[in-house]
GROMACS .gro file of C-alpha atoms in nm:
model
  498
    1MET     CA    1  -3.157   2.772   3.703
    2LEU     CA    2  -3.169   2.498   3.441
    3ALA     CA    3  -2.985   2.241   3.656
    4ASP     CA    4  -3.210   2.314   3.954
    5THR     CA    5  -3.519   2.285   3.737
    6LEU     CA    6  -3.409   1.947   3.602
    7LYS     CA    7  -3.319   1.831   3.954
    8THR     CA    8  -3.674   1.915   4.064
    9LEU     CA    9  -3.844   1.780   3.752
   10GLY     CA   10  -3.636   1.463   3.738
   11PRO     CA   11  -3.464   1.289   3.444
   12CYS     CA   12  -3.663   1.345   3.124
   13LEU     CA   13  -3.645   1.414   2.752
   14SER     CA   14  -3.510   1.750   2.639
   15THR     CA   15  -3.849   1.823   2.480
   16ASP     CA   16  -4.022   1.771   2.815
   17LEU     CA   17  -3.777   2.005   2.990
   18ARG     CA   18  -3.831   2.267   2.720
   19ASP     CA   19  -4.211   2.242   2.756
   20HIS     CA   20  -4.177   2.274   3.134
   21LEU     CA   21  -3.974   2.595   3.097
   22VAL     CA   22  -4.241   2.741   2.869
   23ALA     CA   23  -4.530   2.642   3.094
   24HIS     CA   24  -4.381   2.723   3.435
   25HIS     CA   25  -4.101   2.977   3.384
   26GLY     CA   26  -4.251   3.209   3.123
   27LEU     CA   27  -3.993   3.142   2.849
   28SER     CA   28  -4.087   3.149   2.482
   29PRO     CA   29  -4.046   2.819   2.293
   30ALA     CA   30  -3.740   2.957   2.112
   31ALA     CA   31  -3.577   3.080   2.434
   32ALA     CA   32  -3.652   2.754   2.612
   33ARG     CA   33  -3.502   2.558   2.323
   34GLN     CA   34  -3.182   2.764   2.337
   35ARG     CA   35  -3.160   2.735   2.716
   36VAL     CA   36  -3.190   2.356   2.699
   37SER     CA   37  -2.944   2.339   2.409
   38ARG     CA   38  -2.679   2.532   2.606
   39GLY     CA   39  -2.726   2.302   2.903
   40ALA     CA   40  -2.528   2.327   3.226
   41PRO     CA   41  -2.221   2.148   3.370
   42GLN     CA   42  -2.437   1.937   3.603
   43ILE     CA   43  -2.672   1.827   3.323
   44LYS     CA   44  -2.575   1.508   3.136
   45ARG     CA   45  -2.712   1.367   2.811
   46LEU     CA   46  -2.767   0.999   2.742
   47ALA     CA   47  -2.564   0.895   2.439
   48HIS     CA   48  -2.629   0.628   2.173
   49LEU     CA   49  -3.008   0.616   2.209
   50PRO     CA   50  -3.197   0.845   1.967
   51PHE     CA   51  -3.547   0.970   2.042
   52ALA     CA   52  -3.816   1.128   1.824
   53ARG     CA   53  -3.778   1.492   1.713
   54ARG     CA   54  -3.404   1.476   1.794
   55ALA     CA   55  -3.482   1.478   2.163
   56ARG     CA   56  -3.215   1.371   2.412
   57PHE     CA   57  -3.261   1.214   2.751
   58LEU     CA   58  -3.131   1.456   3.016
   59TYR     CA   59  -3.051   1.400   3.381
   60HIS     CA   60  -2.882   1.581   3.667
   61GLN     CA   61  -2.550   1.416   3.747
   62ASP     CA   62  -2.668   1.355   4.105
   63ASP     CA   63  -2.958   1.145   3.974
   64TYR     CA   64  -2.757   0.897   3.767
   65ALA     CA   65  -2.859   0.533   3.830
   66SER     CA   66  -3.104   0.638   4.102
   67PRO     CA   67  -3.460   0.496   4.109
   68ARG     CA   68  -3.597   0.818   3.956
   69TYR     CA   69  -3.331   0.797   3.681
   70TRP     CA   70  -3.449   0.451   3.575
   71GLU     CA   71  -3.813   0.548   3.612
   72GLY     CA   72  -3.767   0.852   3.388
   73LEU     CA   73  -3.555   0.667   3.132
   74TYR     CA   74  -3.791   0.372   3.104
   75ALA     CA   75  -4.090   0.607   3.070
   76ALA     CA   76  -3.912   0.794   2.789
   77ILE     CA   77  -3.823   0.470   2.609
   78PHE     CA   78  -4.174   0.325   2.637
   79ALA     CA   79  -4.322   0.653   2.511
   80THR     CA   80  -4.139   0.601   2.179
   81ASN     CA   81  -4.327   0.275   2.119
   82GLY     CA   82  -4.039   0.164   1.897
   83PRO     CA   83  -3.776  -0.114   1.889
   84TYR     CA   84  -3.608   0.003   2.211
   85ALA     CA   85  -3.941   0.001   2.395
   86ARG     CA   86  -4.016  -0.350   2.271
   87ALA     CA   87  -3.673  -0.476   2.374
   88LEU     CA   88  -3.705  -0.319   2.719
   89GLY     CA   89  -4.053  -0.467   2.765
   90ALA     CA   90  -3.925  -0.813   2.672
   91ILE     CA   91  -3.639  -0.790   2.922
   92GLN     CA   92  -3.854  -0.649   3.203
   93ALA     CA   93  -4.102  -0.933   3.157
   94ARG     CA   94  -3.832  -1.199   3.187
   95GLY     CA   95  -3.567  -1.039   3.407
   96VAL     CA   96  -3.281  -1.227   3.240
   97VAL     CA   97  -3.276  -1.349   2.879
   98PRO     CA   98  -3.009  -1.570   2.717
   99PHE     CA   99  -2.862  -1.386   2.420
  100GLY     CA  100  -3.001  -1.634   2.166
  101HIS     CA  101  -3.350  -1.600   2.311
  102PHE     CA  102  -3.324  -1.221   2.302
  103LEU     CA  103  -3.314  -1.235   1.922
  104GLY     CA  104  -3.670  -1.365   1.925
  105ALA     CA  105  -3.805  -1.204   2.241
  106CYS     CA  106  -3.714  -0.842   2.157
  107GLY     CA  107  -3.952  -0.820   1.861
  108SER     CA  108  -3.694  -0.698   1.608
  109PRO     CA  109  -3.598  -0.894   1.296
  110ILE     CA  110  -3.273  -1.085   1.261
  111ALA     CA  111  -3.212  -0.883   0.945
  112GLN     CA  112  -3.457  -0.683   0.735
  113LYS     CA  113  -3.433  -0.374   0.517
  114LYS     CA  114  -3.548  -0.047   0.676
  115GLN     CA  115  -3.577  -0.204   1.022
  116LEU     CA  116  -3.326  -0.213   1.306
  117SER     CA  117  -3.198  -0.564   1.361
  118ALA     CA  118  -3.214  -0.730   1.701
  119ARG     CA  119  -2.835  -0.712   1.725
  120THR     CA  120  -2.831  -0.338   1.648
  121VAL     CA  121  -3.101  -0.270   1.905
  122LEU     CA  122  -2.905  -0.461   2.167
  123ASP     CA  123  -2.573  -0.294   2.081
  124ARG     CA  124  -2.723   0.055   2.111
  125MET     CA  125  -2.902  -0.019   2.437
  126VAL     CA  126  -2.585  -0.171   2.584
  127ALA     CA  127  -2.380   0.131   2.469
  128ALA     CA  128  -2.636   0.357   2.638
  129ASN     CA  129  -2.608   0.157   2.962
  130VAL     CA  130  -2.975   0.061   2.950
  131LEU     CA  131  -2.904  -0.309   2.899
  132VAL     CA  132  -2.607  -0.527   2.994
  133GLU     CA  133  -2.462  -0.843   2.840
  134GLN     CA  134  -2.325  -1.073   3.108
  135ALA     CA  135  -2.230  -1.442   3.116
  136LEU     CA  136  -2.424  -1.628   3.386
  137PRO     CA  137  -2.364  -1.978   3.529
  138GLY     CA  138  -2.563  -2.241   3.344
  139LEU     CA  139  -2.695  -1.993   3.089
  140GLY     CA  140  -2.398  -1.842   2.907
  141PRO     CA  141  -2.419  -1.488   2.762
  142CYS     CA  142  -2.736  -1.319   2.887
  143VAL     CA  143  -2.911  -0.984   2.855
  144MET     CA  144  -3.061  -0.791   3.148
  145THR     CA  145  -3.128  -0.430   3.238
  146LYS     CA  146  -2.839  -0.228   3.380
  147ASN     CA  147  -3.058  -0.166   3.685
  148THR     CA  148  -3.103  -0.540   3.743
  149TYR     CA  149  -2.731  -0.602   3.700
  150GLU     CA  150  -2.635  -0.330   3.948
  151ARG     CA  151  -2.881  -0.459   4.209
  152HIS     CA  152  -2.762  -0.821   4.178
  153GLN     CA  153  -2.385  -0.783   4.132
  154GLN     CA  154  -2.325  -0.973   4.455
  155SER     CA  155  -2.592  -1.234   4.382
  156LEU     CA  156  -2.557  -1.319   4.013
  157ASP     CA  157  -2.570  -1.691   4.094
  158GLU     CA  158  -2.915  -1.647   4.249
  159LEU     CA  159  -3.029  -1.439   3.953
  160ALA     CA  160  -2.908  -1.709   3.716
  161ALA     CA  161  -3.080  -1.983   3.916
  162ALA     CA  162  -3.415  -1.802   3.903
  163ALA     CA  163  -3.384  -1.746   3.528
  164ARG     CA  164  -3.276  -2.104   3.469
  165SER     CA  165  -3.579  -2.234   3.660
  166ARG     CA  166  -3.814  -2.037   3.436
  167LEU     CA  167  -3.629  -2.143   3.121
  168ILE     CA  168  -3.643  -2.511   3.215
  169ALA     CA  169  -4.017  -2.484   3.276
  170GLU     CA  170  -4.058  -2.305   2.942
  171SER     CA  171  -3.862  -2.582   2.767
  172VAL     CA  172  -4.087  -2.844   2.924
  173LEU     CA  173  -4.392  -2.645   2.812
  174LEU     CA  174  -4.261  -2.602   2.456
  175ASP     CA  175  -4.197  -2.976   2.426
  176SER     CA  176  -4.551  -3.040   2.548
  177VAL     CA  177  -4.696  -2.794   2.296
  178ARG     CA  178  -4.494  -2.960   2.020
  179GLU     CA  179  -4.649  -3.298   2.104
  180TRP     CA  180  -4.996  -3.139   2.139
  181LEU     CA  181  -4.969  -2.992   1.788
  182ARG     CA  182  -4.850  -3.324   1.651
  183ARG     CA  183  -5.128  -3.527   1.813
  184LEU     CA  184  -5.392  -3.292   1.671
  185ALA     CA  185  -5.229  -3.319   1.326
  186MET     CA  186  -5.206  -2.941   1.315
  187VAL     CA  187  -4.849  -2.948   1.186
  188SER     CA  188  -4.620  -3.155   0.970
  189PHE     CA  189  -4.506  -3.419   1.222
  190ASN     CA  190  -4.128  -3.423   1.185
  191THR     CA  191  -4.073  -3.057   1.107
  192VAL     CA  192  -4.154  -2.890   1.440
  193ARG     CA  193  -3.860  -2.681   1.559
  194THR     CA  194  -3.819  -2.541   1.910
  195ARG     CA  195  -3.563  -2.300   2.049
  196GLY     CA  196  -3.227  -2.443   2.144
  197ALA     CA  197  -2.873  -2.364   2.037
  198GLU     CA  198  -3.037  -2.188   1.742
  199MET     CA  199  -3.372  -2.012   1.726
  200PRO     CA  200  -3.619  -2.137   1.463
  201ARG     CA  201  -3.720  -1.874   1.208
  202VAL     CA  202  -4.017  -1.786   0.993
  203GLY     CA  203  -3.963  -1.487   0.770
  204THR     CA  204  -3.708  -1.249   0.916
  205PHE     CA  205  -3.801  -1.323   1.276
  206ALA     CA  206  -3.697  -1.580   1.538
  207TRP     CA  207  -3.964  -1.769   1.734
  208ASP     CA  208  -3.967  -2.021   2.018
  209LEU     CA  209  -4.154  -2.283   1.811
  210THR     CA  210  -4.225  -2.310   1.440
  211ALA     CA  211  -4.385  -2.574   1.219
  212PRO     CA  212  -4.530  -2.584   0.866
  213SER     CA  213  -4.901  -2.664   0.860
  214TYR     CA  214  -5.140  -2.802   0.598
  215LEU     CA  215  -5.459  -2.701   0.779
  216THR     CA  216  -5.708  -2.546   0.537
  217SER     CA  217  -5.714  -2.228   0.747
  218VAL     CA  218  -5.349  -2.155   0.665
  219LEU     CA  219  -5.309  -2.345   0.337
  220THR     CA  220  -5.270  -2.148   0.014
  221ARG     CA  221  -5.384  -2.309  -0.311
  222LEU     CA  222  -5.172  -2.205  -0.607
  223LYS     CA  223  -5.283  -2.138  -0.964
  224ASP     CA  224  -5.101  -2.445  -1.092
  225LYS     CA  225  -5.319  -2.652  -0.853
  226GLY     CA  226  -5.033  -2.701  -0.611
  227VAL     CA  227  -5.051  -2.602  -0.245
  228LYS     CA  228  -4.834  -2.387  -0.024
  229PRO     CA  229  -4.829  -2.476   0.347
  230GLY     CA  230  -4.882  -2.215   0.612
  231TRP     CA  231  -4.718  -2.194   0.954
  232VAL     CA  232  -4.785  -2.235   1.321
  233VAL     CA  233  -4.555  -2.022   1.537
  234CYS     CA  234  -4.546  -1.991   1.915
  235ASP     CA  235  -4.359  -1.785   2.173
  236VAL     CA  236  -4.363  -1.862   2.544
  237LEU     CA  237  -4.348  -1.616   2.834
  238LEU     CA  238  -4.410  -1.812   3.153
  239ILE     CA  239  -4.502  -1.527   3.387
  240GLU     CA  240  -4.821  -1.482   3.587
  241ASN     CA  241  -4.951  -1.154   3.447
  242ALA     CA  242  -4.830  -1.061   3.100
  243GLN     CA  243  -4.901  -0.693   3.036
  244LEU     CA  244  -4.930  -0.502   2.710
  245GLU     CA  245  -4.567  -0.384   2.710
  246HIS     CA  246  -4.460  -0.747   2.766
  247VAL     CA  247  -4.654  -0.882   2.466
  248GLU     CA  248  -4.592  -0.584   2.234
  249PRO     CA  249  -4.275  -0.747   2.089
  250PHE     CA  250  -4.481  -1.050   1.983
  251LEU     CA  251  -4.754  -0.826   1.841
  252HIS     CA  252  -4.495  -0.638   1.636
  253LYS     CA  253  -4.355  -0.962   1.495
  254VAL     CA  254  -4.706  -1.069   1.396
  255ARG     CA  255  -4.781  -0.738   1.222
  256SER     CA  256  -4.443  -0.731   1.046
  257LEU     CA  257  -4.464  -1.091   0.928
  258GLY     CA  258  -4.803  -1.018   0.771
  259ALA     CA  259  -4.642  -0.746   0.560
  260LEU     CA  260  -4.375  -0.977   0.416
  261LYS     CA  261  -4.420  -1.135   0.075
  262ASN     CA  262  -4.402  -1.509   0.011
  263ILE     CA  263  -4.477  -1.604   0.372
  264GLY     CA  264  -4.769  -1.843   0.401
  265ARG     CA  265  -5.066  -1.778   0.624
  266THR     CA  266  -4.972  -1.820   0.987
  267MET     CA  267  -5.141  -1.923   1.310
  268PHE     CA  268  -4.992  -1.731   1.603
  269ILE     CA  269  -4.985  -1.864   1.960
  270LEU     CA  270  -4.851  -1.683   2.267
  271LEU     CA  271  -4.819  -1.879   2.591
  272ALA     CA  272  -4.816  -1.721   2.938
  273GLN     CA  273  -4.952  -1.820   3.279
  274GLY     CA  274  -5.195  -1.528   3.256
  275TYR     CA  275  -5.262  -1.190   3.094
  276ASP     CA  276  -5.401  -0.861   3.213
  277ALA     CA  277  -5.723  -0.746   3.045
  278GLU     CA  278  -5.558  -0.500   2.806
  279ALA     CA  279  -5.296  -0.747   2.683
  280PHE     CA  280  -5.553  -1.025   2.638
  281LYS     CA  281  -5.793  -0.801   2.444
  282THR     CA  282  -5.516  -0.666   2.220
  283LEU     CA  283  -5.386  -1.014   2.139
  284ARG     CA  284  -5.735  -1.141   2.056
  285SER     CA  285  -5.811  -0.842   1.834
  286ALA     CA  286  -5.487  -0.909   1.642
  287GLY     CA  287  -5.598  -1.266   1.566
  288ILE     CA  288  -5.350  -1.421   1.809
  289MET     CA  289  -5.427  -1.715   2.037
  290PRO     CA  290  -5.343  -1.598   2.395
  291ALA     CA  291  -5.299  -1.946   2.542
  292THR     CA  292  -5.212  -2.058   2.894
  293PRO     CA  293  -5.103  -2.395   3.035
  294LYS     CA  294  -5.446  -2.411   3.200
  295SER     CA  295  -5.638  -2.351   2.875
  296LEU     CA  296  -5.429  -2.612   2.691
  297PHE     CA  297  -5.371  -2.881   2.952
  298GLY     CA  298  -5.593  -2.808   3.253
  299GLU     CA  299  -5.558  -2.650   3.596
  300ASP     CA  300  -5.359  -2.935   3.749
  301VAL     CA  301  -5.086  -2.904   3.485
  302ALA     CA  302  -5.084  -2.523   3.513
  303ASP     CA  303  -5.023  -2.555   3.888
  304GLY     CA  304  -4.753  -2.809   3.808
  305PHE     CA  305  -4.558  -2.553   3.606
  306ARG     CA  306  -4.580  -2.302   3.891
  307GLU     CA  307  -4.456  -2.567   4.134
  308LEU     CA  308  -4.180  -2.668   3.892
  309ILE     CA  309  -4.035  -2.316   3.885
  310GLN     CA  310  -4.060  -2.283   4.264
  311THR     CA  311  -3.907  -2.627   4.327
  312LEU     CA  312  -3.616  -2.563   4.090
  313ASN     CA  313  -3.553  -2.226   4.256
  314GLU     CA  314  -3.545  -2.380   4.602
  315ALA     CA  315  -3.331  -2.674   4.492
  316ALA     CA  316  -3.074  -2.439   4.337
  317LYS     CA  317  -3.036  -2.286   4.684
  318GLY     CA  318  -2.976  -2.629   4.834
  319LEU     CA  319  -3.333  -2.680   4.960
  320VAL     CA  320  -3.397  -3.013   4.791
  321ASP     CA  321  -3.717  -3.206   4.858
  322PRO     CA  322  -3.704  -3.535   4.662
  323GLU     CA  323  -4.073  -3.597   4.729
  324LYS     CA  324  -4.154  -3.273   4.547
  325PHE     CA  325  -3.966  -3.405   4.244
  326ASP     CA  326  -4.172  -3.723   4.264
  327GLN     CA  327  -4.495  -3.522   4.269
  328LEU     CA  328  -4.386  -3.312   3.973
  329PHE     CA  329  -4.299  -3.619   3.769
  330SER     CA  330  -4.649  -3.748   3.842
  331LYS     CA  331  -4.822  -3.417   3.770
  332LEU     CA  332  -4.634  -3.314   3.456
  333GLY     CA  333  -4.526  -3.658   3.339
  334LYS     CA  334  -4.866  -3.705   3.175
  335LEU     CA  335  -4.762  -3.444   2.918
  336GLU     CA  336  -4.589  -3.608   2.625
  337GLY     CA  337  -4.243  -3.460   2.577
  338ALA     CA  338  -4.222  -3.316   2.929
  339VAL     CA  339  -4.021  -3.581   3.110
  340GLY     CA  340  -3.697  -3.546   2.912
  341ASN     CA  341  -3.625  -3.185   3.010
  342MET     CA  342  -3.737  -3.244   3.367
  343ARG     CA  343  -3.515  -3.549   3.405
  344GLY     CA  344  -3.205  -3.358   3.295
  345ALA     CA  345  -3.269  -3.065   3.530
  346PHE     CA  346  -3.368  -3.280   3.827
  347PHE     CA  347  -3.071  -3.513   3.786
  348GLU     CA  348  -2.820  -3.228   3.835
  349LEU     CA  349  -3.001  -3.108   4.147
  350LEU     CA  350  -3.026  -3.456   4.296
  351VAL     CA  351  -2.659  -3.532   4.227
  352ALA     CA  352  -2.567  -3.207   4.402
  353GLU     CA  353  -2.781  -3.314   4.698
  354VAL     CA  354  -2.602  -3.652   4.715
  355VAL     CA  355  -2.266  -3.470   4.724
  356ARG     CA  356  -2.384  -3.226   4.992
  357LYS     CA  357  -2.498  -3.511   5.214
  358THR     CA  358  -2.176  -3.709   5.182
  359ALA     CA  359  -1.894  -3.453   5.179
  360ALA     CA  360  -1.779  -3.125   5.332
  361GLY     CA  361  -1.695  -2.808   5.145
  362GLN     CA  362  -1.874  -2.583   4.898
  363VAL     CA  363  -2.103  -2.736   4.636
  364LYS     CA  364  -2.203  -2.516   4.342
  365LEU     CA  365  -2.421  -2.579   4.041
  366ASN     CA  366  -2.320  -2.478   3.688
  367LYS     CA  367  -1.987  -2.328   3.789
  368ILE     CA  368  -1.806  -2.149   3.506
  369CYS     CA  369  -1.433  -2.230   3.505
  370THR     CA  370  -1.185  -2.040   3.290
  371GLY     CA  371  -0.906  -2.235   3.125
  372ALA     CA  372  -0.619  -2.136   2.900
  373ASP     CA  373  -0.827  -2.163   2.582
  374GLY     CA  374  -1.177  -2.077   2.704
  375ASN     CA  375  -1.448  -2.150   2.958
  376ALA     CA  376  -1.599  -2.478   3.073
  377GLU     CA  377  -1.910  -2.532   3.281
  378VAL     CA  378  -1.908  -2.781   3.567
  379ASP     CA  379  -2.256  -2.911   3.648
  380VAL     CA  380  -2.174  -2.992   4.011
  381TYR     CA  381  -1.861  -2.826   4.149
  382HIS     CA  382  -1.741  -2.954   4.487
  383LEU     CA  383  -1.431  -2.798   4.637
  384ASN     CA  384  -1.302  -2.859   4.989
  385GLU     CA  385  -0.983  -2.655   5.014
  386GLY     CA  386  -0.672  -2.874   5.020
  387ILE     CA  387  -0.879  -3.193   5.058
  388THR     CA  388  -1.116  -3.255   4.765
  389ALA     CA  389  -1.171  -3.118   4.416
  390GLN     CA  390  -1.464  -3.311   4.271
  391MET     CA  391  -1.594  -3.193   3.932
  392ILE     CA  392  -1.909  -3.371   3.812
  393GLU     CA  393  -2.055  -3.379   3.463
  394CYS     CA  394  -2.423  -3.482   3.475
  395LYS     CA  395  -2.615  -3.661   3.201
  396GLY     CA  396  -2.972  -3.711   3.320
  397ILE     CA  397  -3.131  -3.912   3.040
  398ALA     CA  398  -3.376  -4.199   3.018
  399PRO     CA  399  -3.236  -4.518   3.176
  400GLY     CA  400  -3.102  -4.747   2.906
  401THR     CA  401  -3.028  -4.455   2.674
  402LEU     CA  402  -2.671  -4.406   2.555
  403VAL     CA  403  -2.488  -4.086   2.636
  404ASP     CA  404  -2.385  -3.915   2.313
  405ASP     CA  405  -2.028  -4.022   2.227
  406GLU     CA  406  -1.950  -3.668   2.113
  407GLU     CA  407  -2.052  -3.531   2.453
  408VAL     CA  408  -1.823  -3.780   2.625
  409GLY     CA  409  -1.541  -3.672   2.394
  410LEU     CA  410  -1.594  -3.303   2.473
  411TRP     CA  411  -1.591  -3.379   2.844
  412LEU     CA  412  -1.266  -3.577   2.821
  413THR     CA  413  -1.079  -3.333   2.600
  414ARG     CA  414  -1.208  -2.979   2.632
  415ARG     CA  415  -1.390  -2.955   2.967
  416ILE     CA  416  -1.152  -3.155   3.184
  417THR     CA  417  -0.852  -2.970   3.039
  418ARG     CA  418  -1.004  -2.628   3.101
  419VAL     CA  419  -1.114  -2.711   3.455
  420ARG     CA  420  -0.765  -2.844   3.535
  421HIS     CA  421  -0.624  -2.508   3.421
  422HIS     CA  422  -0.883  -2.334   3.638
  423LEU     CA  423  -0.771  -2.532   3.943
  424GLN     CA  424  -0.406  -2.460   3.868
  425ASN     CA  425  -0.486  -2.088   3.854
  426LEU     CA  426  -0.652  -2.120   4.194
  427GLY     CA  427  -0.328  -2.268   4.324
  428TRP     CA  428  -0.480  -2.608   4.396
  429SER     CA  429  -0.225  -2.810   4.593
  430GLY     CA  430  -0.442  -3.088   4.733
  431PRO     CA  431  -0.487  -3.445   4.608
  432ARG     CA  432  -0.544  -3.516   4.240
  433PRO     CA  433  -0.874  -3.360   4.129
  434ARG     CA  434  -1.156  -3.603   4.050
  435PHE     CA  435  -1.348  -3.564   3.725
  436GLU     CA  436  -1.665  -3.768   3.734
  437LEU     CA  437  -1.936  -3.840   3.479
  438TRP     CA  438  -2.266  -3.928   3.647
  439THR     CA  439  -2.544  -4.055   3.424
  440SER     CA  440  -2.881  -4.224   3.453
  441GLY     CA  441  -2.814  -4.369   3.110
  442SER     CA  442  -2.509  -4.564   2.999
  443LEU     CA  443  -2.199  -4.531   2.784
  444SER     CA  444  -2.133  -4.701   2.454
  445ALA     CA  445  -1.846  -4.950   2.430
  446GLN     CA  446  -1.651  -4.696   2.226
  447ALA     CA  447  -1.703  -4.425   2.488
  448ARG     CA  448  -1.598  -4.659   2.769
  449GLU     CA  449  -1.280  -4.745   2.584
  450ARG     CA  450  -1.203  -4.378   2.531
  451VAL     CA  451  -1.265  -4.297   2.898
  452GLU     CA  452  -1.033  -4.578   3.006
  453LYS     CA  453  -0.753  -4.467   2.771
  454THR     CA  454  -0.781  -4.108   2.892
  455ARG     CA  455  -0.789  -4.220   3.255
  456LEU     CA  456  -0.469  -4.423   3.219
  457ALA     CA  457  -0.292  -4.149   3.022
  458ASN     CA  458  -0.369  -3.890   3.292
  459ALA     CA  459  -0.342  -4.110   3.601
  460ASN     CA  460  -0.068  -3.892   3.752
  461LYS     CA  461  -0.263  -3.569   3.697
  462CYS     CA  462  -0.623  -3.648   3.788
  463GLU     CA  463  -0.879  -3.919   3.851
  464ILE     CA  464  -1.148  -3.989   3.592
  465VAL     CA  465  -1.455  -4.182   3.707
  466VAL     CA  466  -1.788  -4.284   3.554
  467VAL     CA  467  -2.085  -4.327   3.790
  468GLU     CA  468  -2.377  -4.513   3.632
  469GLY     CA  469  -2.615  -4.804   3.684
  470ASP     CA  470  -2.542  -5.013   3.993
  471THR     CA  471  -2.259  -4.779   4.094
  472LEU     CA  472  -2.502  -4.487   4.096
  473ARG     CA  473  -2.748  -4.688   4.303
  474THR     CA  474  -2.479  -4.778   4.555
  475VAL     CA  475  -2.369  -4.416   4.592
  476VAL     CA  476  -2.727  -4.297   4.650
  477LYS     CA  477  -2.800  -4.577   4.898
  478ALA     CA  478  -2.496  -4.475   5.101
  479VAL     CA  479  -2.660  -4.138   5.170
  480ASN     CA  480  -2.924  -4.320   5.375
  481ASP     CA  481  -3.208  -4.095   5.259
  482ALA     CA  482  -3.516  -4.302   5.173
  483SER     CA  483  -3.698  -4.031   4.976
  484LEU     CA  484  -3.386  -3.949   4.773
  485LEU     CA  485  -3.334  -4.316   4.690
  486LYS     CA  486  -3.701  -4.355   4.598
  487THR     CA  487  -3.680  -4.069   4.348
  488PHE     CA  488  -3.370  -4.217   4.186
  489GLU     CA  489  -3.526  -4.563   4.173
  490HIS     CA  490  -3.852  -4.443   4.020
  491HIS     CA  491  -3.719  -4.201   3.760
  492PHE     CA  492  -3.349  -4.263   3.701
  493LEU     CA  493  -3.299  -4.632   3.777
  494PRO     CA  494  -3.638  -4.794   3.706
  495GLN     CA  495  -3.491  -5.137   3.637
  496ALA     CA  496  -3.432  -5.173   4.012
  497ALA     CA  497  -3.807  -5.163   4.079
  498ALA     CA  498  -3.871  -5.481   3.880
   0.00000   0.00000   0.00000
C-alpha cells in the first residue's frame, strides 16, 4: 500500500507522506510514522541532504529523475528556507554558475562559525545529486542542477555559450558600475574590487563588487576622533525577472553581515534587468538598492545589455553579424569601463568568423584540450582532419597595448605543449600543427624574442605564428567582407582609419 500511495502522491518528504496516511487512510500518527519508517522495497530515500524534524525525501523508484521528482524535490528544498534553498535559487536564476562565482551567489559564508560554508553546501547538494560540478568550455569548473546537466548532456557547448554570454555582459556591467561609483566619489577610487579569479570579500561573504566608502551615511566616527570607513557592495544577476527565491541569497548575506562585529556600515546594491513585485518590495524593505541598468544608465544602455547577450549567443553558434558588434560598441561604448571586456569577447568571435570564411573543417570556440600534465583552452580551435590543425590564442586588447609577457610565456610553454599532446592522443597525422597568437595589441621586444626562439627550437614539430597589426589587417582583408573589415578597422585597428 505504501509504495502505491507514494506513487500516487508523488515524491515528497516523509512527514508529508505520514500526514497523508493520517488524513486519507485512517491511520493514527504513531501507526503512520511506523509505516513510513518501515518503508517498502520500491521506496527510496534521498541521502546526504537533511531536512527539518529529521524528515527524509522519499520517492518511488519509478519516479527518479522524472519531472515530478524534480518538482517535488525542489519544493521540499525551498520549503526549508535554509542554505540549500538559497543555493538552489541562485543556480536556478543563473542556469550555470562558475565555481568561484557560486561562493558568492549561493548566499552562504566562505567560513563562519555555526553556519554551513558555501563549500559544504555545495558538497552535500552534489552528493545528493541535486547539483553537479562540471567543467565547461571557456568557463572552467561550473555548478548547475542535476536536471539541467541531464537535459544538456549532448549540448554542453551550447549551455556554456549561453552562460558565457551572460557572464560577459555582467562583467561589462560591473566595470561600468565601478566607474559610476568612482565618478560620483562614492568609494575610495583605487580600492574597488570586482569578481575575477578571486571573489572580493567583505566580512565572511564573497560579493561581485566591493569598495570602502567615506560617505557620511556609512562612515563611523570613533571615540578617539578617528573615522572608520563603511562599504559599498554589489551583486549582479542579469536576468529579466528576478524573483524572491532568486534574491533570497543576497538578502541572507545582507542580514548576516549586519550581525557581524567590526564590519562598517554598508550600502547594498543588487543589479538585475528587472524584478517581480514581491522581490522588489522585499529588497526595498531590507534597505537594499534594487538597481537595474535602466535605472542607472538609461533605457538605451539597458537595451544594449539585452542585445549584447543575444548577439554573443548567436555569434557563439556561428551567426556573426559584424554590424551588430559595431552598434553595440556605439551603444555601450559610452559607459566608462565597458569597452575592455567587450573588445576581448568580440575579438575571439570575429577571429573565429575570419577562420570560418577562409578554411574548411570544424571551428570551435574555447575548446578544452587535455595534455599529459593538465588541460589547456584553445580560444579558436580549427581542425580539418588530415589537412589542418590551427590553434589560435586570442588577445583582444586596445590597439597599441602590449600583451602581457607572462601570458605569452604561458602560451608558449604550457598551452602549446598540452595541445600538442591532445593532438597526439587524437592520432593527428597531418601536417605540422599551427599555433597562432592573434592580437589587436602588440608584443614587447622581449616577448617577440621569446616567440622566435621557441619557434626555431620547435620548427620540426609545429609552426608558431603571431598575427598582429598589418598582418592582421591583411588577413581580414583577404576575407573580402566589408562589414567585417569595418569592425576590425574601427575597434581593433583604429590607426588604419587615420
